[in-house]
C-alpha positions as a LaTeX table, in Angstrom:
\begin{tabular}{lrrr}
\hline
Residue & $x$ (\AA) & $y$ (\AA) & $z$ (\AA) \\
\hline
Met1 & 6.70 & 208.87 & $-123.50$ \\
Pro2 & 3.01 & 209.33 & $-124.36$ \\
Gly3 & 0.91 & 206.26 & $-123.66$ \\
Phe4 & 3.60 & 204.43 & $-121.69$ \\
Gln5 & 3.26 & 203.24 & $-118.11$ \\
Leu6 & 6.31 & 203.38 & $-115.86$ \\
Cys7 & 7.02 & 200.24 & $-113.84$ \\
Asp8 & 9.70 & 199.12 & $-111.40$ \\
Val9 & 10.46 & 195.46 & $-112.05$ \\
Ala10 & 12.34 & 193.13 & $-109.72$ \\
Ala11 & 15.16 & 191.46 & $-111.66$ \\
Gly12 & 16.61 & 189.36 & $-108.82$ \\
Asp13 & 19.51 & 189.87 & $-106.40$ \\
Gly14 & 17.89 & 193.04 & $-105.13$ \\
Ile15 & 18.02 & 194.78 & $-108.53$ \\
Thr16 & 15.04 & 196.87 & $-109.64$ \\
Ile17 & 14.76 & 197.94 & $-113.27$ \\
Arg18 & 12.72 & 200.95 & $-114.34$ \\
Ala19 & 10.77 & 200.25 & $-117.53$ \\
Ala20 & 8.26 & 202.07 & $-119.70$ \\
Val21 & 5.65 & 199.72 & $-121.17$ \\
Ala22 & 2.96 & 200.12 & $-123.83$ \\
Gly23 & 1.38 & 198.40 & $-126.80$ \\
Asp24 & 0.10 & 195.01 & $-127.84$ \\
Gly25 & 1.72 & 192.48 & $-130.12$ \\
Pro26 & 5.07 & 190.66 & $-130.30$ \\
Pro27 & 7.38 & 191.68 & $-127.42$ \\
Leu28 & 10.17 & 194.13 & $-128.24$ \\
Leu29 & 12.80 & 195.22 & $-125.72$ \\
Leu30 & 14.49 & 198.61 & $-126.21$ \\
Leu31 & 17.86 & 199.25 & $-124.52$ \\
His32 & 19.47 & 202.70 & $-124.44$ \\
Gly33 & 23.10 & 203.71 & $-124.37$ \\
His34 & 25.33 & 206.17 & $-122.50$ \\
Pro35 & 24.55 & 208.86 & $-121.44$ \\
Gln36 & 20.85 & 208.36 & $-122.17$ \\
Thr37 & 17.97 & 206.51 & $-120.48$ \\
His38 & 14.87 & 204.80 & $-121.88$ \\
Val39 & 13.71 & 208.31 & $-122.87$ \\
Thr40 & 16.03 & 208.09 & $-125.88$ \\
Trp41 & 13.28 & 206.06 & $-127.61$ \\
Arg42 & 10.65 & 208.81 & $-127.19$ \\
Lys43 & 10.48 & 209.67 & $-130.91$ \\
Ile44 & 9.77 & 206.13 & $-132.10$ \\
Ala45 & 8.42 & 204.12 & $-129.16$ \\
Pro46 & 4.80 & 205.38 & $-129.41$ \\
Glu47 & 4.64 & 204.30 & $-133.05$ \\
Leu48 & 6.31 & 200.97 & $-132.27$ \\
Ala49 & 3.67 & 200.38 & $-129.60$ \\
Lys50 & 1.05 & 200.22 & $-132.38$ \\
His51 & 2.71 & 197.03 & $-133.60$ \\
Phe52 & 4.55 & 195.54 & $-130.62$ \\
Thr53 & 4.41 & 195.17 & $-126.87$ \\
Val54 & 7.22 & 197.64 & $-126.20$ \\
Ile55 & 9.32 & 197.54 & $-123.05$ \\
Ala56 & 11.90 & 200.33 & $-122.87$ \\
Ala57 & 14.14 & 199.77 & $-119.86$ \\
Asp58 & 16.82 & 201.68 & $-117.97$ \\
Leu59 & 19.96 & 199.57 & $-117.73$ \\
Arg60 & 21.20 & 198.91 & $-114.22$ \\
Gly61 & 23.21 & 201.92 & $-113.09$ \\
Tyr62 & 21.32 & 204.26 & $-115.42$ \\
Gly63 & 18.15 & 206.31 & $-115.15$ \\
Asp64 & 15.97 & 205.16 & $-112.27$ \\
Ser65 & 17.18 & 201.55 & $-112.14$ \\
Ser66 & 19.22 & 200.16 & $-109.24$ \\
Lys67 & 22.85 & 201.14 & $-108.88$ \\
Pro68 & 24.58 & 198.30 & $-107.03$ \\
Asp69 & 28.17 & 198.21 & $-105.87$ \\
Gly70 & 30.43 & 197.12 & $-108.69$ \\
Gly71 & 31.99 & 194.23 & $-106.78$ \\
Asp72 & 35.16 & 192.35 & $-107.62$ \\
Arg73 & 36.45 & 193.27 & $-111.09$ \\
His74 & 33.28 & 195.31 & $-111.64$ \\
Ile75 & 31.30 & 192.10 & $-112.07$ \\
Ala76 & 27.98 & 193.73 & $-111.18$ \\
Tyr77 & 28.29 & 195.83 & $-114.35$ \\
Ser78 & 29.42 & 193.03 & $-116.62$ \\
Lys79 & 27.26 & 192.84 & $-119.72$ \\
Arg80 & 26.43 & 189.31 & $-118.59$ \\
Ala81 & 24.84 & 190.65 & $-115.39$ \\
Met82 & 23.10 & 193.48 & $-117.23$ \\
Ala83 & 21.74 & 191.07 & $-119.84$ \\
Gly84 & 20.44 & 188.83 & $-117.09$ \\
Asp85 & 18.50 & 191.77 & $-115.67$ \\
Met86 & 16.70 & 192.30 & $-118.93$ \\
Val87 & 15.84 & 188.66 & $-119.47$ \\
Ala88 & 14.35 & 188.65 & $-115.95$ \\
Val89 & 12.36 & 191.81 & $-116.76$ \\
Met90 & 10.94 & 190.30 & $-119.93$ \\
Gln91 & 10.07 & 187.09 & $-118.11$ \\
Ala92 & 8.30 & 189.14 & $-115.43$ \\
Phe93 & 6.02 & 190.43 & $-118.19$ \\
Gly94 & 5.49 & 186.88 & $-119.46$ \\
His95 & 7.85 & 187.08 & $-122.45$ \\
Arg96 & 10.33 & 184.22 & $-122.74$ \\
Arg97 & 11.31 & 184.97 & $-126.34$ \\
Phe98 & 11.45 & 188.48 & $-127.75$ \\
Gly99 & 13.15 & 190.91 & $-130.10$ \\
Val100 & 15.81 & 193.32 & $-128.84$ \\
Val101 & 16.87 & 196.74 & $-130.09$ \\
Gly102 & 19.99 & 198.14 & $-128.45$ \\
His103 & 21.90 & 201.37 & $-128.91$ \\
Asp104 & 25.47 & 201.93 & $-127.71$ \\
Arg105 & 25.83 & 200.33 & $-124.22$ \\
Gly106 & 22.41 & 198.75 & $-124.64$ \\
Ala107 & 23.63 & 197.15 & $-127.85$ \\
Arg108 & 26.58 & 195.67 & $-125.97$ \\
Val109 & 24.15 & 194.22 & $-123.43$ \\
Ala110 & 22.05 & 192.86 & $-126.30$ \\
His111 & 25.15 & 191.25 & $-127.88$ \\
Arg112 & 25.94 & 189.44 & $-124.64$ \\
Met113 & 22.26 & 188.51 & $-124.20$ \\
Ala114 & 22.17 & 186.87 & $-127.62$ \\
Leu115 & 25.18 & 184.71 & $-126.65$ \\
Asp116 & 24.14 & 183.85 & $-123.09$ \\
Phe117 & 20.39 & 183.51 & $-123.68$ \\
Pro118 & 20.00 & 182.33 & $-127.29$ \\
Asp119 & 16.57 & 180.85 & $-126.60$ \\
Ala120 & 15.30 & 184.23 & $-125.42$ \\
Val121 & 16.42 & 186.43 & $-128.33$ \\
Ser122 & 14.45 & 185.97 & $-131.54$ \\
Lys123 & 16.08 & 188.84 & $-133.45$ \\
Leu124 & 18.30 & 191.74 & $-132.48$ \\
Ala125 & 19.14 & 195.16 & $-133.86$ \\
Leu126 & 22.39 & 196.80 & $-132.76$ \\
Phe127 & 22.88 & 200.52 & $-133.28$ \\
Asp128 & 26.27 & 202.16 & $-133.86$ \\
Ile129 & 28.63 & 199.61 & $-132.41$ \\
Val130 & 30.91 & 196.80 & $-133.35$ \\
Ala131 & 31.87 & 194.28 & $-130.68$ \\
Thr132 & 33.67 & 195.65 & $-127.63$ \\
Ala133 & 36.62 & 193.28 & $-127.98$ \\
Thr134 & 36.96 & 194.23 & $-131.64$ \\
Met135 & 37.01 & 197.94 & $-130.91$ \\
Tyr136 & 39.67 & 197.55 & $-128.23$ \\
Ala137 & 41.74 & 195.27 & $-130.47$ \\
Leu138 & 41.64 & 197.81 & $-133.32$ \\
Thr139 & 42.35 & 200.84 & $-131.12$ \\
Asn140 & 44.51 & 203.47 & $-132.76$ \\
Lys141 & 45.13 & 207.16 & $-132.21$ \\
Glu142 & 42.01 & 208.23 & $-134.09$ \\
Phe143 & 39.71 & 205.95 & $-132.11$ \\
Ala144 & 41.32 & 206.90 & $-128.80$ \\
Thr145 & 40.86 & 210.58 & $-129.66$ \\
Arg146 & 37.26 & 210.28 & $-130.84$ \\
Tyr147 & 36.19 & 207.93 & $-128.01$ \\
Phe148 & 38.42 & 209.30 & $-125.26$ \\
Trp149 & 35.84 & 208.40 & $-122.56$ \\
Trp150 & 36.51 & 204.69 & $-123.19$ \\
Phe151 & 39.91 & 205.31 & $-121.60$ \\
Phe152 & 38.97 & 208.11 & $-119.17$ \\
Leu153 & 35.98 & 206.43 & $-117.50$ \\
Ile154 & 37.88 & 203.18 & $-116.86$ \\
Gln155 & 40.45 & 204.90 & $-114.64$ \\
Pro156 & 40.33 & 203.80 & $-110.98$ \\
Ala157 & 37.67 & 205.36 & $-108.79$ \\
Pro158 & 37.14 & 208.07 & $-107.79$ \\
Phe159 & 39.22 & 209.94 & $-110.39$ \\
Pro160 & 36.78 & 210.18 & $-113.33$ \\
Glu161 & 33.79 & 210.46 & $-110.98$ \\
Arg162 & 35.28 & 213.50 & $-109.25$ \\
Met163 & 36.40 & 215.12 & $-112.47$ \\
Ile164 & 32.93 & 214.84 & $-114.03$ \\
Gly165 & 31.32 & 215.81 & $-110.75$ \\
Ala166 & 32.98 & 219.23 & $-110.95$ \\
Asp167 & 30.59 & 220.15 & $-113.80$ \\
Pro168 & 28.27 & 217.29 & $-114.86$ \\
Glu169 & 26.19 & 219.46 & $-117.18$ \\
Tyr170 & 29.22 & 220.62 & $-119.16$ \\
Phe171 & 30.55 & 217.07 & $-119.56$ \\
Leu172 & 27.14 & 215.72 & $-120.54$ \\
Arg173 & 26.43 & 218.49 & $-123.03$ \\
Lys174 & 29.83 & 218.18 & $-124.70$ \\
His175 & 29.37 & 214.42 & $-124.91$ \\
Val176 & 25.92 & 214.59 & $-126.50$ \\
Glu177 & 26.74 & 217.46 & $-128.85$ \\
Gly178 & 29.99 & 215.80 & $-129.89$ \\
Gln179 & 28.31 & 212.55 & $-130.89$ \\
Asn180 & 25.16 & 213.91 & $-132.52$ \\
Lys181 & 25.58 & 215.28 & $-136.04$ \\
Val182 & 21.97 & 216.46 & $-136.48$ \\
Ala183 & 21.48 & 219.76 & $-134.69$ \\
Gly184 & 18.69 & 219.79 & $-132.13$ \\
Ala185 & 18.20 & 216.02 & $-132.16$ \\
Thr186 & 18.34 & 215.95 & $-128.36$ \\
Glu187 & 15.84 & 218.64 & $-127.48$ \\
Ala188 & 15.99 & 220.62 & $-124.24$ \\
Ala189 & 13.42 & 218.52 & $-122.37$ \\
Ala190 & 15.24 & 215.26 & $-123.17$ \\
Phe191 & 18.60 & 216.73 & $-122.23$ \\
Ala192 & 17.12 & 217.92 & $-118.93$ \\
Glu193 & 15.98 & 214.37 & $-118.19$ \\
Tyr194 & 19.40 & 212.96 & $-118.97$ \\
Leu195 & 20.97 & 215.63 & $-116.79$ \\
Arg196 & 18.61 & 214.83 & $-113.92$ \\
Cys197 & 19.99 & 211.32 & $-113.90$ \\
Tyr198 & 23.60 & 212.32 & $-114.62$ \\
Ser199 & 23.53 & 214.74 & $-111.69$ \\
Asp200 & 23.29 & 211.80 & $-109.27$ \\
Pro201 & 26.79 & 210.78 & $-108.10$ \\
Ala202 & 25.60 & 207.16 & $-107.88$ \\
Thr203 & 24.73 & 207.25 & $-111.58$ \\
Arg204 & 28.10 & 208.67 & $-112.54$ \\
His205 & 29.89 & 205.99 & $-110.51$ \\
Ala206 & 27.74 & 203.25 & $-112.05$ \\
Ile207 & 28.50 & 204.54 & $-115.55$ \\
Cys208 & 32.22 & 204.38 & $-114.81$ \\
Glu209 & 31.75 & 200.84 & $-113.48$ \\
Asp210 & 29.97 & 199.91 & $-116.72$ \\
Tyr211 & 32.98 & 201.08 & $-118.72$ \\
Arg212 & 35.46 & 199.51 & $-116.28$ \\
Ala213 & 33.66 & 196.20 & $-116.68$ \\
Ala214 & 33.89 & 196.55 & $-120.46$ \\
Ala215 & 37.67 & 196.86 & $-120.23$ \\
Thr216 & 38.13 & 193.93 & $-117.82$ \\
Ile217 & 35.62 & 191.18 & $-117.10$ \\
Asp218 & 33.65 & 191.69 & $-120.31$ \\
Leu219 & 36.80 & 191.08 & $-122.33$ \\
Asp220 & 37.34 & 187.84 & $-120.40$ \\
His221 & 33.81 & 186.72 & $-121.24$ \\
Asp222 & 34.32 & 187.70 & $-124.87$ \\
Ala223 & 37.60 & 185.78 & $-125.06$ \\
Ala224 & 35.94 & 182.67 & $-123.65$ \\
Asp225 & 33.26 & 182.98 & $-126.34$ \\
Ala226 & 35.61 & 183.93 & $-129.17$ \\
Glu227 & 34.36 & 181.07 & $-131.35$ \\
Ala228 & 30.68 & 181.51 & $-130.47$ \\
Arg229 & 28.34 & 183.06 & $-133.01$ \\
Ile230 & 25.09 & 184.91 & $-132.50$ \\
Gln231 & 22.34 & 182.60 & $-133.69$ \\
Ala232 & 19.57 & 185.19 & $-134.02$ \\
Pro233 & 19.27 & 187.31 & $-137.18$ \\
Leu234 & 21.08 & 190.60 & $-136.61$ \\
Leu235 & 20.34 & 194.07 & $-138.01$ \\
Ala236 & 23.32 & 196.43 & $-137.72$ \\
Leu237 & 22.65 & 200.14 & $-138.22$ \\
Trp238 & 25.17 & 202.90 & $-137.71$ \\
Gly239 & 25.66 & 206.60 & $-138.22$ \\
Gly240 & 27.46 & 207.33 & $-141.45$ \\
Gln241 & 28.81 & 210.58 & $-139.97$ \\
Gly242 & 29.97 & 209.01 & $-136.71$ \\
Thr243 & 33.05 & 207.25 & $-135.43$ \\
Val244 & 31.80 & 203.71 & $-136.04$ \\
Gly245 & 30.95 & 204.54 & $-139.64$ \\
Ala246 & 34.29 & 206.23 & $-140.21$ \\
Leu247 & 36.56 & 203.60 & $-138.70$ \\
Tyr248 & 34.97 & 200.20 & $-139.27$ \\
Asp249 & 33.50 & 197.93 & $-141.92$ \\
Val250 & 30.49 & 197.31 & $-139.69$ \\
Ile251 & 28.81 & 194.54 & $-141.67$ \\
Ala252 & 32.04 & 192.61 & $-142.24$ \\
Leu253 & 32.97 & 192.78 & $-138.56$ \\
Trp254 & 29.55 & 191.61 & $-137.39$ \\
Arg255 & 29.68 & 188.72 & $-139.86$ \\
Glu256 & 32.64 & 187.49 & $-137.82$ \\
Lys257 & 30.33 & 187.37 & $-134.77$ \\
Ala258 & 26.92 & 186.35 & $-136.12$ \\
Leu259 & 25.48 & 183.87 & $-138.59$ \\
Gln260 & 23.03 & 186.21 & $-140.33$ \\
Val261 & 23.72 & 189.96 & $-140.65$ \\
Glu262 & 22.16 & 192.78 & $-142.60$ \\
Gly263 & 22.22 & 196.54 & $-142.21$ \\
Arg264 & 23.31 & 199.94 & $-143.44$ \\
Ala265 & 24.42 & 203.40 & $-142.44$ \\
Leu266 & 22.01 & 206.25 & $-141.78$ \\
Asp267 & 22.97 & 209.85 & $-142.53$ \\
Cys268 & 23.61 & 210.95 & $-138.95$ \\
Gly269 & 25.94 & 210.63 & $-136.01$ \\
His270 & 25.82 & 208.25 & $-133.08$ \\
Thr271 & 22.24 & 208.44 & $-131.81$ \\
Leu272 & 20.14 & 207.13 & $-134.69$ \\
Gln273 & 16.82 & 207.03 & $-132.86$ \\
Glu274 & 17.10 & 210.72 & $-131.97$ \\
Glu275 & 18.79 & 212.03 & $-135.11$ \\
Arg276 & 16.95 & 210.01 & $-137.77$ \\
Pro277 & 13.84 & 208.68 & $-136.01$ \\
Ala278 & 11.69 & 208.12 & $-139.12$ \\
Glu279 & 14.35 & 206.03 & $-140.89$ \\
Thr280 & 15.20 & 204.16 & $-137.70$ \\
Leu281 & 11.54 & 203.37 & $-137.15$ \\
Gln282 & 11.13 & 201.99 & $-140.66$ \\
Glu283 & 14.19 & 199.79 & $-140.30$ \\
Ile284 & 12.80 & 198.30 & $-137.08$ \\
Leu285 & 9.35 & 197.78 & $-138.58$ \\
Ser286 & 10.84 & 196.07 & $-141.62$ \\
Phe287 & 13.12 & 193.78 & $-139.63$ \\
Phe288 & 11.02 & 192.55 & $-136.74$ \\
Pro289 & 7.81 & 190.52 & $-137.27$ \\
Arg290 & 4.91 & 192.65 & $-136.07$ \\
Arg291 & 1.23 & 192.46 & $-135.46$ \\
\hline
\end{tabular}
């Protein structure tokens, strides 16, 4: 991303997080989803850096961040562990309270971060999700068909890893093209970067561990916090042409989880920041206090 410096940041317990950093102003953490990396923010991050200190990070297991062993019940890829990484990264840059923008898996990490580290999160924006526990609880045939990877990737290792490993590019391309509804939103250079990372067997295993954690230990954490509410103001955006927009009343469901919620649908699929970057940028600029 033009103007950004790449850094490897120690997050504790031997974990190193790759981050792209630029700008000056209030701190803003950007967290990508699957199957992307921090590069997913390329269309809006340079403009955000005119108003914020932007830190776009690769989640553990993704991109060029560490890929630890999953451990018992996939605990190393719990959203609690992944959120802790990002709080440590922000503290390493001197930011103890900051805004968070998360898409997809990154939004799930941001959700957990807002519950576990309420003093750290000033505001958060969550893109194209409702809570993990909610989506599993409301699973029906249509959801299972549209989001088949939620049930494929959680199968015991090494079954999904080997299946994807037979043709990673085909799986990745079908995944991206199936979720995006704006043609060409993920241009060739960006796809090549995602494929570079997806071609690493360690990345594919870590991604499966992320999803396995979501179906096991994350649900335990969510159940324990069933009565907890996100204290920080929450902006929920979603793709009006995507699965989340089709199946869920996004605002109503987030109002069950947070005290203050606003948001709307954008005319796109799953990856708002790539499909509708100008609108996504304006929503972020309007929601987060800036320089």
